[in-house]
Amino acid sequence: EIEAQYTKKIQALREELDLRRKTEVHEVEERKNNHISELMRNHEKAFNDIKSYYNDITLNNLALINLLKEQVEEMKKKENHLEKEKGDVLLENKQLKEPLQQAQEQVAELQKKLVHYDKDKEALMNTRARLKVTQKELKDLQWEHEVLEQRFSKVQAERDDLYQKFTKAINEVQQKTGFKNLLLERKLKGLLGVLEKKEVELSEVLAASNLEPGAISLVSHKLEDVLNSKNATIKDLQFQLARVCKAHDDMLQTFKAKLIASGIPLDNLGFKPLASPMLGR
């Protein structure tokens, strides 16, 4: 009897340790899933940062190009105006015969204007050179922008495809989980009912048989074995139910994290995800 008792205790200890091991394994899996979700959020944040960075560069370069174009147009206007003034002055020098002093003063003034014209012309040449460099930079940035647009379209298509797959998967898992939970709960209720019925029948048999204490002790030991077996079955069913509910909740959390990372509001699902019921409810 002592050996049998310790055998039962060892078996119960093994079952308890096995249940604890399974629980710890599920906790490790949950931490792993959280780590994967965190990595995906960091990746999405880095992508958004680099996209904003290149958008800012493109906008700044476009503004600089517009400013340089305005400066070029202004320089062209000044050049045309100076060319016209130069022709007018030369024509006036040929037509007018004024005193030498007045002519010399006009020549000095025109020479000053010519110096400004040369400076403006040199500035215009420098501006054109800068414009060529800026146009080349603009082409490079436009090419990079087009590449980023293509990558963005591809990522957006992958996000839509992932959203459809997750929607389909969540519907299937909800149906399977609800059906399996219902079966497990019905099986558990059935076993509890059978156990209560067997206890009542055993009490009636013992009361009606008037057995000796030794025989009653033997029957009690056998009854304990049966009860322990039923309790182990009930614990296993409870563990299976808890595992299924936990897997369902983990899948819901991962799905919600995917939707948030992809920028899809949870209200766009069109349905409310079924939360796992508590064990025994």
Coordinates of C-alpha atoms in Angstrom, one line a residue:
E1 CA 0.0 0.0 0.0
I2 CA 2.9 2.4 0.8
E3 CA 4.5 1.5 -2.6
A4 CA 1.2 2.1 -4.4
Q5 CA 0.7 5.5 -2.6
Y6 CA 4.1 6.7 -3.6
T7 CA 3.6 5.5 -7.1
K8 CA 0.5 7.6 -7.3
K9 CA 2.3 10.6 -5.8
I10 CA 5.1 10.2 -8.4
Q11 CA 2.6 10.0 -11.2
A12 CA 0.8 13.1 -10.0
L13 CA 4.1 14.9 -9.6
R14 CA 5.1 13.9 -13.2
E15 CA 1.7 15.2 -14.5
E16 CA 2.1 18.5 -12.6
L17 CA 5.7 19.0 -13.9
D18 CA 4.6 18.1 -17.4
L19 CA 1.8 20.7 -17.2
R20 CA 4.2 23.3 -15.9
R21 CA 6.6 22.5 -18.7
K22 CA 3.9 22.9 -21.3
T23 CA 2.9 26.3 -19.7
E24 CA 6.5 27.5 -19.8
V25 CA 6.9 26.5 -23.4
H26 CA 3.8 28.5 -24.3
E27 CA 5.2 31.5 -22.4
V28 CA 8.4 31.3 -24.4
E29 CA 6.4 31.1 -27.7
E30 CA 4.5 34.2 -26.6
R31 CA 7.7 36.2 -25.9
K32 CA 9.0 35.1 -29.3
N33 CA 5.8 36.4 -31.0
N34 CA 6.1 39.7 -29.2
H35 CA 9.7 40.0 -30.3
I36 CA 8.8 39.4 -33.9
S37 CA 6.0 42.0 -33.7
E38 CA 8.5 44.5 -32.3
L39 CA 11.0 43.9 -35.1
M40 CA 8.3 44.4 -37.7
R41 CA 7.2 47.7 -36.1
N42 CA 10.9 48.9 -36.1
H43 CA 11.2 47.9 -39.7
E44 CA 8.1 49.9 -40.7
K45 CA 9.3 52.9 -38.7
A46 CA 12.7 52.9 -40.4
F47 CA 11.0 52.7 -43.8
N48 CA 8.7 55.7 -43.0
D49 CA 11.7 57.7 -41.8
I50 CA 13.8 57.1 -45.0
K51 CA 10.7 57.9 -47.1
S52 CA 10.2 61.2 -45.3
Y53 CA 13.9 62.0 -45.6
Y54 CA 13.9 61.6 -49.4
N55 CA 10.7 63.5 -49.7
D56 CA 12.2 66.4 -47.9
I57 CA 15.3 66.4 -50.1
T58 CA 13.1 66.4 -53.2
L59 CA 11.0 69.3 -52.0
N60 CA 14.1 71.4 -51.1
N61 CA 15.8 70.7 -54.4
L62 CA 12.6 71.6 -56.3
A63 CA 12.4 74.9 -54.4
L64 CA 16.1 75.6 -55.2
I65 CA 15.5 74.9 -58.9
N66 CA 12.6 77.3 -59.0
L67 CA 14.6 80.0 -57.3
L68 CA 17.5 79.5 -59.8
K69 CA 15.1 79.6 -62.7
E70 CA 13.7 82.9 -61.5
Q71 CA 17.3 84.3 -61.2
V72 CA 18.1 83.1 -64.7
E73 CA 15.0 84.9 -66.1
E74 CA 15.9 88.0 -64.3
M75 CA 19.5 87.9 -65.6
K76 CA 18.2 87.4 -69.1
K77 CA 16.0 90.5 -68.8
K78 CA 18.9 92.5 -67.5
E79 CA 21.1 91.3 -70.4
N80 CA 18.4 92.2 -73.0
H81 CA 17.9 95.6 -71.4
L82 CA 21.7 96.3 -71.3
E83 CA 22.0 95.2 -74.9
K84 CA 19.3 97.6 -75.9
E85 CA 20.9 100.4 -74.0
K86 CA 24.2 99.7 -75.6
G87 CA 22.7 99.9 -79.1
D88 CA 20.9 103.1 -78.2
V89 CA 24.0 104.6 -76.8
L90 CA 26.1 103.7 -79.9
L91 CA 23.4 105.1 -82.2
E92 CA 23.3 108.3 -80.2
N93 CA 27.1 108.6 -80.4
K94 CA 26.9 108.5 -84.2
Q95 CA 24.0 110.8 -84.5
L96 CA 24.7 113.4 -81.9
K97 CA 27.6 115.8 -82.1
E98 CA 27.8 117.5 -78.9
P99 CA 30.7 119.2 -77.2
L100 CA 33.7 116.9 -76.4
Q101 CA 33.3 117.3 -72.7
Q102 CA 29.7 116.0 -72.8
A103 CA 30.7 113.2 -75.1
Q104 CA 33.5 112.2 -72.8
E105 CA 31.2 112.2 -69.8
Q106 CA 28.8 110.1 -71.7
V107 CA 31.6 107.7 -72.7
A108 CA 32.7 107.4 -69.1
E109 CA 29.1 106.7 -68.0
L110 CA 28.8 104.1 -70.8
Q111 CA 32.0 102.5 -69.7
K112 CA 30.7 102.1 -66.2
K113 CA 27.6 100.5 -67.6
L114 CA 29.7 98.2 -69.7
V115 CA 31.7 97.1 -66.6
H116 CA 28.4 96.3 -64.9
Y117 CA 27.3 94.4 -68.0
D118 CA 30.4 92.3 -68.0
K119 CA 29.9 91.5 -64.3
D120 CA 26.3 90.6 -65.0
K121 CA 27.3 88.5 -67.9
E122 CA 29.9 86.6 -65.9
A123 CA 27.3 86.1 -63.1
L124 CA 24.9 84.7 -65.7
M125 CA 27.4 82.2 -66.9
N126 CA 28.1 81.1 -63.4
T127 CA 24.4 80.8 -62.8
R128 CA 23.9 78.6 -65.9
A129 CA 26.7 76.3 -64.8
R130 CA 25.0 76.0 -61.4
L131 CA 21.7 75.3 -63.1
K132 CA 23.2 72.4 -65.1
V133 CA 24.6 70.9 -61.9
T134 CA 21.2 71.3 -60.2
Q135 CA 19.4 69.8 -63.1
K136 CA 21.6 66.7 -63.0
E137 CA 20.9 66.4 -59.2
L138 CA 17.2 66.8 -59.9
K139 CA 17.3 63.9 -62.4
D140 CA 19.1 61.7 -59.9
L141 CA 16.6 62.6 -57.2
Q142 CA 13.7 62.0 -59.6
W143 CA 15.1 58.5 -60.4
E144 CA 15.4 57.7 -56.7
H145 CA 11.9 59.0 -56.1
E146 CA 10.6 56.7 -58.8
V147 CA 12.4 53.7 -57.3
L148 CA 10.9 54.6 -53.9
E149 CA 7.4 54.9 -55.4
Q150 CA 7.7 51.4 -57.0
R151 CA 8.9 50.0 -53.7
F152 CA 6.0 51.7 -51.9
S153 CA 3.5 50.3 -54.4
K154 CA 4.9 46.8 -53.9
V155 CA 4.8 47.1 -50.1
Q156 CA 1.2 48.4 -50.3
A157 CA 0.2 45.5 -52.5
E158 CA 1.8 43.1 -50.0
R159 CA 0.0 44.8 -47.2
D160 CA -3.4 44.4 -48.9
D161 CA -2.7 40.8 -49.7
L162 CA -1.6 40.2 -46.1
Y163 CA -4.8 41.9 -44.9
Q164 CA -7.0 39.6 -47.0
K165 CA -5.1 36.5 -45.9
F166 CA -5.4 37.5 -42.2
T167 CA -9.1 38.2 -42.5
K168 CA -9.7 34.8 -44.1
A169 CA -7.5 33.1 -41.5
I170 CA -9.2 34.8 -38.5
N171 CA -12.6 33.7 -39.7
E172 CA -11.4 30.1 -40.1
V173 CA -9.7 30.0 -36.8
Q174 CA -12.7 31.5 -35.0
Q175 CA -15.0 28.9 -36.5
K176 CA -12.6 26.0 -35.6
T177 CA -11.8 27.4 -32.1
G178 CA -15.5 27.9 -31.3
F179 CA -16.5 24.5 -32.4
K180 CA -13.6 22.8 -30.6
N181 CA -14.2 24.8 -27.4
L182 CA -17.9 23.7 -27.5
L183 CA -16.9 20.0 -27.9
L184 CA -14.4 20.2 -25.1
E185 CA -16.9 21.9 -22.7
R186 CA -19.6 19.4 -23.6
K187 CA -17.2 16.5 -23.1
L188 CA -16.1 18.0 -19.7
K189 CA -19.8 18.5 -18.6
G190 CA -20.6 14.9 -19.6
L191 CA -17.7 13.5 -17.6
L192 CA -18.6 15.5 -14.6
G193 CA -22.2 14.2 -14.9
V194 CA -21.1 10.6 -15.2
L195 CA -18.8 11.1 -12.2
E196 CA -21.6 12.4 -10.0
K197 CA -23.9 9.6 -11.2
K198 CA -21.2 6.9 -10.4
E199 CA -20.6 8.4 -7.0
V200 CA -24.4 8.2 -6.2
E201 CA -24.6 4.6 -7.5
L202 CA -21.5 3.6 -5.5
S203 CA -23.0 5.1 -2.3
E204 CA -26.2 3.2 -2.8
V205 CA -24.4 -0.1 -3.5
L206 CA -22.2 0.3 -0.4
A207 CA -25.2 1.1 1.7
A208 CA -27.2 -1.8 0.4
S209 CA -24.4 -4.4 0.5
N210 CA -23.4 -4.1 4.2
L211 CA -19.8 -5.0 3.3
E212 CA -17.0 -5.6 5.8
P213 CA -14.6 -2.8 6.5
G214 CA -11.7 -4.5 4.6
A215 CA -13.8 -5.0 1.5
I216 CA -15.0 -1.4 1.7
S217 CA -11.4 -0.2 2.0
L218 CA -10.5 -2.2 -1.1
V219 CA -13.5 -0.8 -3.0
S220 CA -12.5 2.7 -1.8
H221 CA -9.0 2.3 -3.2
K222 CA -10.3 1.1 -6.5
L223 CA -12.7 4.0 -6.5
E224 CA -9.8 6.4 -5.8
D225 CA -7.9 5.0 -8.8
V226 CA -10.9 5.5 -11.0
L227 CA -11.4 9.1 -9.7
N228 CA -7.7 9.9 -10.2
S229 CA -8.0 8.6 -13.8
K230 CA -11.1 10.7 -14.4
N231 CA -9.5 13.8 -12.8
A232 CA -6.4 13.3 -15.0
T233 CA -8.7 13.2 -18.0
I234 CA -10.5 16.4 -16.9
K235 CA -7.2 18.2 -16.3
D236 CA -6.0 17.2 -19.8
L237 CA -9.2 18.4 -21.3
Q238 CA -8.9 21.7 -19.3
F239 CA -5.3 22.1 -20.5
Q240 CA -6.3 21.5 -24.1
L241 CA -9.1 24.0 -23.8
A242 CA -6.8 26.6 -22.3
R243 CA -4.1 25.9 -25.0
V244 CA -6.7 26.4 -27.8
C245 CA -8.0 29.6 -26.1
K246 CA -4.5 31.0 -25.7
A247 CA -3.5 30.2 -29.3
H248 CA -6.7 32.0 -30.4
D249 CA -5.9 35.1 -28.3
D250 CA -2.2 35.1 -29.5
M251 CA -3.4 35.0 -33.1
L252 CA -5.8 37.9 -32.4
Q253 CA -3.1 40.0 -30.8
T254 CA -0.7 39.3 -33.7
F255 CA -3.4 40.1 -36.2
K256 CA -4.2 43.4 -34.5
A257 CA -0.5 44.3 -34.4
K258 CA -0.2 43.6 -38.1
L259 CA -3.2 45.8 -38.9
I260 CA -1.8 48.7 -36.7
A261 CA 1.7 48.3 -38.3
S262 CA 0.1 48.4 -41.8
G263 CA -1.9 51.5 -41.0
I264 CA -5.3 49.7 -41.2
P265 CA -7.9 50.8 -38.6
L266 CA -9.4 47.9 -36.6
D267 CA -12.9 49.3 -37.4
N268 CA -12.4 48.4 -41.1
L269 CA -12.6 44.6 -40.4
G270 CA -16.4 44.6 -40.8
F271 CA -16.8 42.2 -37.8
K272 CA -15.8 42.1 -34.2
P273 CA -13.2 39.3 -33.3
L274 CA -14.6 36.7 -30.9
A275 CA -12.7 36.8 -27.6
S276 CA -11.8 33.4 -26.0
P277 CA -14.2 32.5 -23.1
M278 CA -12.8 31.9 -19.7
L279 CA -12.5 28.2 -18.7
G280 CA -15.6 27.0 -16.9
R281 CA -17.8 30.0 -18.0

